[in-house]
Short mmCIF file of N, CA, C and O in Angstrom, two decimals:
data_model
loop_
_atom_site.label_atom_id
_atom_site.label_comp_id
_atom_site.label_asym_id
_atom_site.label_seq_id
_atom_site.Cartn_x
_atom_site.Cartn_y
_atom_site.Cartn_z
N MET A 1 -50.84 107.00 125.22
CA MET A 1 -51.08 106.63 123.91
C MET A 1 -49.67 106.79 123.03
O MET A 1 -49.47 108.23 122.94
N ARG A 2 -48.97 105.96 122.42
CA ARG A 2 -48.08 106.14 121.65
C ARG A 2 -48.24 105.74 119.91
O ARG A 2 -49.01 104.85 119.93
N THR A 3 -47.54 106.71 119.24
CA THR A 3 -47.83 106.44 117.99
C THR A 3 -46.21 106.34 117.29
O THR A 3 -45.32 106.86 117.88
N TYR A 4 -46.33 105.50 116.38
CA TYR A 4 -45.00 105.21 115.52
C TYR A 4 -44.90 105.56 114.24
O TYR A 4 -46.04 105.35 113.65
N LEU A 5 -43.80 105.48 113.57
CA LEU A 5 -43.83 105.82 112.18
C LEU A 5 -44.19 104.59 111.53
O LEU A 5 -43.60 103.43 111.98
N ILE A 6 -44.78 104.76 110.57
CA ILE A 6 -45.40 103.67 109.71
C ILE A 6 -44.86 103.59 108.34
O ILE A 6 -44.95 104.58 107.61
N ASP A 7 -44.13 102.58 107.73
CA ASP A 7 -43.37 102.36 106.65
C ASP A 7 -44.69 102.35 105.49
O ASP A 7 -45.58 101.27 105.56
N LYS A 8 -44.75 103.31 104.55
CA LYS A 8 -45.79 103.36 103.51
C LYS A 8 -45.86 102.16 102.46
O LYS A 8 -46.99 101.71 102.29
N GLU A 9 -44.62 101.62 102.16
CA GLU A 9 -44.75 100.42 101.22
C GLU A 9 -45.08 99.09 102.06
O GLU A 9 -45.87 98.49 101.24
N THR A 10 -44.72 98.76 103.20
CA THR A 10 -45.05 97.59 103.76
C THR A 10 -46.13 97.51 104.96
O THR A 10 -46.92 96.66 105.22
N ALA A 11 -46.51 98.93 105.26
CA ALA A 11 -47.63 99.19 106.20
C ALA A 11 -47.10 98.67 107.67
O ALA A 11 -48.06 98.41 108.40
N ALA A 12 -45.98 98.47 107.72
CA ALA A 12 -45.70 97.74 108.97
C ALA A 12 -44.89 99.11 109.91
O ALA A 12 -44.51 99.92 109.32
N ARG A 13 -45.28 98.66 111.24
CA ARG A 13 -44.82 99.78 112.06
C ARG A 13 -43.17 99.79 112.05
O ARG A 13 -42.56 98.68 112.48
N GLU A 14 -42.83 100.85 112.27
CA GLU A 14 -41.28 100.98 112.59
C GLU A 14 -40.98 101.36 114.04
O GLU A 14 -42.05 101.72 114.43
N ASN A 15 -39.86 101.36 114.35
CA ASN A 15 -39.76 101.59 115.77
C ASN A 15 -39.22 102.83 116.01
O ASN A 15 -39.17 103.16 117.42
N LYS A 16 -39.46 103.99 115.25
CA LYS A 16 -39.27 105.39 115.43
C LYS A 16 -40.76 106.00 116.32
O LYS A 16 -41.62 106.12 115.67
N LEU A 17 -40.67 106.39 117.34
CA LEU A 17 -41.56 107.09 118.23
C LEU A 17 -41.97 108.36 117.54
O LEU A 17 -40.75 109.27 117.16
N THR A 18 -42.89 108.67 117.25
CA THR A 18 -43.39 109.87 116.58
C THR A 18 -44.25 111.01 117.80
O THR A 18 -44.19 112.10 117.53
N ALA A 19 -44.97 110.28 118.62
CA ALA A 19 -45.91 110.86 119.28
C ALA A 19 -46.17 110.34 120.71
O ALA A 19 -46.40 108.86 120.57
N VAL A 20 -46.21 110.80 121.94
CA VAL A 20 -46.93 110.18 123.16
C VAL A 20 -47.82 111.28 123.63
O VAL A 20 -47.51 112.54 123.91
N ILE A 21 -48.92 110.61 123.83
CA ILE A 21 -50.00 111.56 124.41
C ILE A 21 -50.53 111.04 125.84
O ILE A 21 -50.73 109.71 125.96
N CYS A 22 -50.65 111.77 126.75
CA CYS A 22 -51.26 111.30 128.24
C CYS A 22 -52.45 110.82 127.80
O CYS A 22 -53.32 111.44 127.39
N ASN A 23 -52.94 109.56 128.40
CA ASN A 23 -54.17 109.13 128.36
C ASN A 23 -55.08 109.74 129.21
O ASN A 23 -56.35 109.57 129.13
N CYS A 24 -54.62 110.45 130.22
CA CYS A 24 -55.45 110.98 131.13
C CYS A 24 -55.81 112.28 130.87
O CYS A 24 -57.10 112.65 130.77
N CYS A 25 -54.79 113.23 130.51
CA CYS A 25 -55.46 114.74 130.23
C CYS A 25 -55.18 115.02 128.78
O CYS A 25 -55.57 116.09 128.54
N ASN A 26 -54.77 114.26 128.12
CA ASN A 26 -54.74 114.23 126.50
C ASN A 26 -53.54 115.19 126.42
O ASN A 26 -53.47 115.90 125.15
N ARG A 27 -52.66 115.50 127.08
CA ARG A 27 -51.56 116.43 126.95
C ARG A 27 -50.38 115.79 125.83
O ARG A 27 -50.06 114.69 126.05
N ASN A 28 -49.91 116.34 124.77
CA ASN A 28 -48.77 115.78 124.11
C ASN A 28 -47.43 116.05 124.71
O ASN A 28 -47.33 117.23 125.02
N LEU A 29 -46.98 114.88 124.78
CA LEU A 29 -45.34 115.15 125.55
C LEU A 29 -44.40 115.28 124.48
O LEU A 29 -44.73 114.85 123.26
N LEU A 30 -43.14 115.69 124.70
CA LEU A 30 -42.24 116.32 123.77
C LEU A 30 -41.48 115.10 123.26
O LEU A 30 -40.94 114.47 124.10
N VAL A 31 -41.77 114.88 121.83
CA VAL A 31 -40.77 113.85 121.38
C VAL A 31 -39.76 114.60 120.37
O VAL A 31 -40.47 115.18 119.36
N GLU A 32 -38.78 114.22 120.19
CA GLU A 32 -37.69 114.90 119.25
C GLU A 32 -36.98 113.56 118.53
O GLU A 32 -36.28 112.95 119.41
N ASN A 33 -36.90 113.81 117.42
CA ASN A 33 -36.16 112.50 116.88
C ASN A 33 -36.33 110.90 117.35
O ASN A 33 -35.42 110.36 117.58
N GLY A 34 -37.50 110.87 117.40
CA GLY A 34 -37.80 109.54 118.00
C GLY A 34 -37.51 109.23 119.66
O GLY A 34 -37.75 108.24 119.99
N ILE A 35 -37.47 110.36 120.20
CA ILE A 35 -36.87 110.29 121.57
C ILE A 35 -37.69 110.99 122.64
O ILE A 35 -37.96 112.30 122.27
N LEU A 36 -38.38 110.32 123.49
CA LEU A 36 -39.29 110.98 124.30
C LEU A 36 -38.46 111.82 125.41
O LEU A 36 -37.53 111.55 125.85
N LYS A 37 -38.47 113.13 125.37
CA LYS A 37 -37.87 114.10 126.20
C LYS A 37 -38.60 114.59 127.48
O LYS A 37 -38.26 115.72 128.07
N GLU A 38 -39.61 113.91 127.83
CA GLU A 38 -40.41 114.27 129.11
C GLU A 38 -40.44 113.03 130.03
O GLU A 38 -40.69 111.87 129.21
N GLU A 39 -40.64 112.97 131.13
CA GLU A 39 -40.88 111.74 132.10
C GLU A 39 -42.27 111.42 131.90
O GLU A 39 -43.28 112.08 131.70
N CYS A 40 -42.58 110.17 131.61
CA CYS A 40 -44.02 109.75 131.61
C CYS A 40 -43.75 108.18 132.25
O CYS A 40 -42.97 107.68 132.19
N ILE A 41 -45.21 107.67 132.58
CA ILE A 41 -45.19 106.36 132.86
C ILE A 41 -46.03 105.53 131.82
O ILE A 41 -46.83 105.93 131.60
N HIS A 42 -45.19 104.56 131.47
CA HIS A 42 -45.84 103.91 130.40
C HIS A 42 -46.15 102.30 131.11
O HIS A 42 -45.65 101.53 131.54
N ILE A 43 -47.51 102.04 130.97
CA ILE A 43 -48.14 100.95 131.57
C ILE A 43 -48.49 99.99 130.35
O ILE A 43 -49.24 100.34 129.41
N SER A 44 -48.11 98.74 130.52
CA SER A 44 -48.43 97.71 129.53
C SER A 44 -48.72 96.46 130.69
O SER A 44 -47.73 95.83 131.20
N HIS A 45 -49.98 96.05 130.64
CA HIS A 45 -50.61 94.75 131.53
C HIS A 45 -51.36 93.76 130.74
O HIS A 45 -52.33 94.01 129.80
N ASP A 46 -50.95 92.52 130.79
CA ASP A 46 -51.51 91.43 130.26
C ASP A 46 -52.60 90.91 131.53
O ASP A 46 -52.08 90.32 132.20
N PHE A 47 -53.80 90.83 131.23
CA PHE A 47 -54.67 90.51 132.10
C PHE A 47 -54.86 88.81 131.80
O PHE A 47 -54.74 88.23 130.67
N GLY A 48 -54.84 88.15 132.89
CA GLY A 48 -54.66 86.68 132.85
C GLY A 48 -56.30 86.01 133.43
O GLY A 48 -57.12 86.72 133.38
N TYR A 49 -55.96 84.90 134.00
CA TYR A 49 -57.08 84.17 134.42
C TYR A 49 -57.72 84.92 135.49
O TYR A 49 -57.02 85.68 136.22
N PHE A 50 -58.81 84.58 135.95
CA PHE A 50 -59.83 85.15 137.05
C PHE A 50 -60.06 86.58 136.70
O PHE A 50 -60.31 87.25 137.76
N SER A 51 -59.79 87.00 135.66
CA SER A 51 -60.04 88.43 135.30
C SER A 51 -61.15 88.65 134.27
O SER A 51 -61.30 87.64 133.49
N GLU A 52 -61.93 89.61 134.43
CA GLU A 52 -62.98 89.89 133.34
C GLU A 52 -62.42 90.27 132.16
O GLU A 52 -63.11 90.46 131.11
N LYS A 53 -61.08 90.45 132.02
CA LYS A 53 -60.17 91.12 130.94
C LYS A 53 -59.48 90.14 130.46
O LYS A 53 -58.47 90.29 129.82
N ASP A 54 -59.56 88.66 130.80
CA ASP A 54 -58.57 87.64 130.59
C ASP A 54 -58.28 87.65 128.94
O ASP A 54 -59.15 87.80 128.02
N GLY A 55 -56.98 87.65 128.67
CA GLY A 55 -56.68 87.73 127.18
C GLY A 55 -56.38 89.07 126.83
O GLY A 55 -55.74 89.32 125.49
N GLU A 56 -56.77 90.25 127.36
CA GLU A 56 -56.39 91.53 126.81
C GLU A 56 -54.96 91.92 127.55
O GLU A 56 -54.87 91.84 128.54
N THR A 57 -54.67 93.04 126.51
CA THR A 57 -53.50 93.53 126.83
C THR A 57 -53.91 95.10 127.00
O THR A 57 -54.66 95.48 126.17
N HIS A 58 -53.64 95.92 128.19
CA HIS A 58 -53.76 97.20 128.20
C HIS A 58 -52.60 98.03 128.16
O HIS A 58 -51.79 97.63 128.99
N LEU A 59 -52.41 99.15 127.27
CA LEU A 59 -51.49 99.86 127.11
C LEU A 59 -51.87 101.52 127.43
O LEU A 59 -52.62 101.80 126.74
N PHE A 60 -51.02 102.02 128.16
CA PHE A 60 -51.27 103.61 128.23
C PHE A 60 -50.33 104.41 128.81
O PHE A 60 -49.34 103.75 129.62
N ASP A 61 -50.15 105.46 128.63
CA ASP A 61 -48.96 106.25 129.05
C ASP A 61 -49.75 107.39 130.19
O ASP A 61 -50.74 107.88 129.75
N LEU A 62 -49.03 107.82 131.08
CA LEU A 62 -49.63 108.81 132.03
C LEU A 62 -48.30 110.02 132.16
O LEU A 62 -47.20 109.57 132.27
N CYS A 63 -48.85 111.04 132.02
CA CYS A 63 -47.65 112.36 132.31
C CYS A 63 -47.24 112.23 133.57
O CYS A 63 -48.11 111.75 134.52
N GLU A 64 -46.28 112.87 134.14
CA GLU A 64 -45.81 113.10 135.46
C GLU A 64 -46.93 113.76 136.33
O GLU A 64 -47.03 113.13 137.55
N ASP A 65 -47.46 114.77 135.96
CA ASP A 65 -48.37 115.32 136.91
C ASP A 65 -49.70 114.25 137.02
O ASP A 65 -50.24 114.42 138.12
N CYS A 66 -50.09 113.68 135.86
CA CYS A 66 -51.39 112.96 136.36
C CYS A 66 -51.09 111.78 137.19
O CYS A 66 -52.01 111.38 137.84
N TYR A 67 -49.70 111.02 136.87
CA TYR A 67 -49.31 110.13 137.91
C TYR A 67 -49.45 110.72 139.27
O TYR A 67 -49.75 110.03 140.30
N ALA A 68 -48.98 111.93 139.48
CA ALA A 68 -48.73 112.58 140.72
C ALA A 68 -50.19 112.48 141.46
O ALA A 68 -50.39 112.23 142.58
N LYS A 69 -50.80 112.87 140.56
CA LYS A 69 -52.75 112.94 141.11
C LYS A 69 -53.15 111.84 141.47
O LYS A 69 -53.91 111.41 142.54
N ILE A 70 -52.93 110.79 140.61
CA ILE A 70 -53.43 109.51 140.69
C ILE A 70 -52.91 108.66 142.37
O ILE A 70 -53.54 108.27 142.84
N ILE A 71 -51.68 108.97 142.32
CA ILE A 71 -51.17 107.97 143.37
C ILE A 71 -51.21 108.97 144.71
O ILE A 71 -51.31 108.36 145.90
N ALA A 72 -51.57 110.28 144.54
CA ALA A 72 -52.15 110.79 145.93
C ALA A 72 -53.24 110.54 146.50
O ALA A 72 -53.50 110.68 147.72
N GLY A 73 -54.15 109.87 145.88
CA GLY A 73 -55.40 109.14 146.21
C GLY A 73 -55.23 107.72 146.91
O GLY A 73 -56.30 107.23 147.25
N PHE A 74 -54.07 107.25 146.64
CA PHE A 74 -53.76 105.82 147.22
C PHE A 74 -54.04 105.65 148.61
O PHE A 74 -53.30 106.45 149.41
N GLN A 75 -54.62 104.85 149.23
CA GLN A 75 -54.80 104.52 150.59
C GLN A 75 -53.36 103.96 151.11
O GLN A 75 -53.02 104.37 152.23
N ASN A 76 -52.70 103.11 150.13
CA ASN A 76 -51.41 102.76 150.77
C ASN A 76 -50.34 103.53 149.76
O ASN A 76 -50.34 103.26 148.55
N PRO A 77 -49.44 104.27 150.33
CA PRO A 77 -48.43 104.95 149.70
C PRO A 77 -47.62 104.14 148.81
O PRO A 77 -47.50 103.02 148.85
N VAL A 78 -47.09 104.76 147.57
CA VAL A 78 -46.14 103.95 146.59
C VAL A 78 -44.76 103.98 147.39
O VAL A 78 -44.38 104.59 148.15
N GLU A 79 -44.10 102.49 147.13
CA GLU A 79 -43.03 102.48 147.72
C GLU A 79 -41.96 103.22 146.75
O GLU A 79 -42.02 103.18 145.74
N ARG A 80 -40.99 103.77 147.50
CA ARG A 80 -39.90 104.79 146.80
C ARG A 80 -38.69 104.22 147.14
O ARG A 80 -38.50 104.05 148.14
N LYS A 81 -37.99 104.22 146.02
CA LYS A 81 -36.52 103.73 146.16
C LYS A 81 -35.55 104.66 145.50
O LYS A 81 -35.95 105.08 144.27
N LEU A 82 -34.26 105.46 146.09
CA LEU A 82 -33.57 106.10 145.43
C LEU A 82 -32.52 105.31 144.73
O LEU A 82 -31.88 104.40 145.28
N GLN A 83 -32.15 105.88 143.49
CA GLN A 83 -31.16 105.03 142.68
C GLN A 83 -29.86 105.81 142.59
O GLN A 83 -29.85 107.13 142.62
N ARG A 84 -28.97 105.40 143.01
CA ARG A 84 -27.65 105.94 143.15
C ARG A 84 -27.15 106.50 141.70
O ARG A 84 -26.51 107.49 141.75
N GLU A 85 -27.18 105.79 140.84
CA GLU A 85 -26.83 106.01 139.40
C GLU A 85 -28.11 106.01 138.60
O GLU A 85 -28.68 105.03 138.28
N LEU A 86 -28.04 106.91 137.61
CA LEU A 86 -28.98 106.97 136.75
C LEU A 86 -28.43 106.87 135.33
O LEU A 86 -27.05 107.29 135.10
N LEU A 87 -28.70 105.90 134.56
CA LEU A 87 -28.22 105.36 133.34
C LEU A 87 -28.92 106.12 132.20
O LEU A 87 -30.19 106.40 132.19
#
Protein backbone atom coordinates (compact mmCIF):
# COMPACT_ATOMS: atom_id res chain seq x y z
CA MET A 1 0.00 0.00 0.00
CA ARG A 2 1.45 3.34 -1.02
CA THR A 3 0.66 6.80 0.27
CA TYR A 4 1.59 10.06 -1.36
CA LEU A 5 1.77 13.67 -0.27
CA ILE A 6 -1.57 15.49 -0.68
CA ASP A 7 -1.65 19.17 -1.62
CA LYS A 8 -3.78 20.78 1.13
CA GLU A 9 -5.06 23.58 -1.12
CA THR A 10 -6.19 21.49 -4.09
CA ALA A 11 -6.62 18.11 -2.33
CA ALA A 12 -4.76 16.64 -5.30
CA ARG A 13 -2.23 13.88 -4.89
CA GLU A 14 1.33 14.95 -5.54
CA ASN A 15 3.87 12.47 -6.84
CA LYS A 16 6.00 12.48 -3.66
CA LEU A 17 5.90 9.05 -2.03
CA THR A 18 5.51 9.24 1.75
CA ALA A 19 5.03 5.60 2.81
CA VAL A 20 4.98 2.01 1.53
CA ILE A 21 3.45 -0.73 3.68
CA CYS A 22 3.60 -4.43 2.78
CA ASN A 23 0.03 -5.59 2.20
CA CYS A 24 0.92 -9.06 3.48
CA CYS A 25 2.82 -8.51 6.76
CA ASN A 26 1.96 -4.81 7.32
CA ARG A 27 5.63 -3.82 7.67
CA ASN A 28 6.56 -0.20 6.92
CA LEU A 29 9.26 -0.09 4.27
CA LEU A 30 11.95 2.58 4.39
CA VAL A 31 11.04 5.71 2.39
CA GLU A 32 13.37 8.74 2.47
CA ASN A 33 12.71 11.99 0.62
CA GLY A 34 10.07 10.32 -1.56
CA ILE A 35 12.35 7.42 -2.54
CA LEU A 36 11.71 3.80 -1.56
CA LYS A 37 15.00 2.55 -0.09
CA GLU A 38 14.05 -1.14 0.19
CA GLU A 39 13.20 -3.68 -2.45
CA CYS A 40 9.52 -4.51 -2.86
CA ILE A 41 7.19 -5.91 -5.47
CA HIS A 42 4.49 -3.49 -6.66
CA ILE A 43 1.54 -5.11 -8.42
CA SER A 44 -1.05 -3.19 -10.43
CA HIS A 45 -3.49 -5.38 -12.35
CA ASP A 46 -6.54 -4.43 -14.39
CA PHE A 47 -9.07 -7.25 -14.46
CA GLY A 48 -10.85 -7.70 -17.78
CA TYR A 49 -13.56 -9.74 -19.41
CA PHE A 50 -14.30 -13.23 -18.13
CA SER A 51 -13.30 -12.24 -14.60
CA GLU A 52 -15.51 -11.82 -11.57
CA LYS A 53 -13.53 -8.60 -10.97
CA ASP A 54 -14.13 -7.15 -14.47
CA GLY A 55 -13.41 -3.41 -14.46
CA GLU A 56 -11.51 -3.45 -11.17
CA THR A 57 -7.86 -2.51 -10.72
CA HIS A 58 -6.03 -4.13 -7.81
CA LEU A 59 -2.84 -2.54 -6.46
CA PHE A 60 -0.61 -3.88 -3.70
CA ASP A 61 2.97 -4.05 -2.46
CA LEU A 62 4.90 -6.99 -1.03
CA CYS A 63 8.17 -6.76 0.87
CA GLU A 64 10.95 -9.02 -0.36
CA ASP A 65 10.45 -11.53 2.52
CA CYS A 66 6.71 -11.95 1.83
CA TYR A 67 7.36 -12.29 -1.89
CA ALA A 68 9.88 -15.08 -1.19
CA LYS A 69 7.37 -16.92 1.04
CA ILE A 70 4.63 -16.69 -1.59
CA ILE A 71 6.71 -17.91 -4.52
CA ALA A 72 8.12 -20.76 -2.43
CA GLY A 73 4.65 -22.34 -2.62
CA PHE A 74 4.34 -22.15 -6.43
CA GLN A 75 3.93 -25.46 -8.24
CA ASN A 76 5.84 -24.00 -11.21
CA PRO A 77 8.87 -21.98 -10.12
CA VAL A 78 9.32 -18.34 -11.02
CA GLU A 79 11.39 -17.81 -14.16
CA ARG A 80 14.63 -16.04 -13.24
CA LYS A 81 16.86 -13.96 -15.50
CA LEU A 82 20.07 -12.22 -14.47
CA GLN A 83 20.58 -8.63 -15.53
CA ARG A 84 24.09 -7.69 -16.56
CA GLU A 85 23.62 -3.98 -15.93
CA LEU A 86 21.58 -2.44 -13.16
CA LEU A 87 20.27 1.05 -13.77
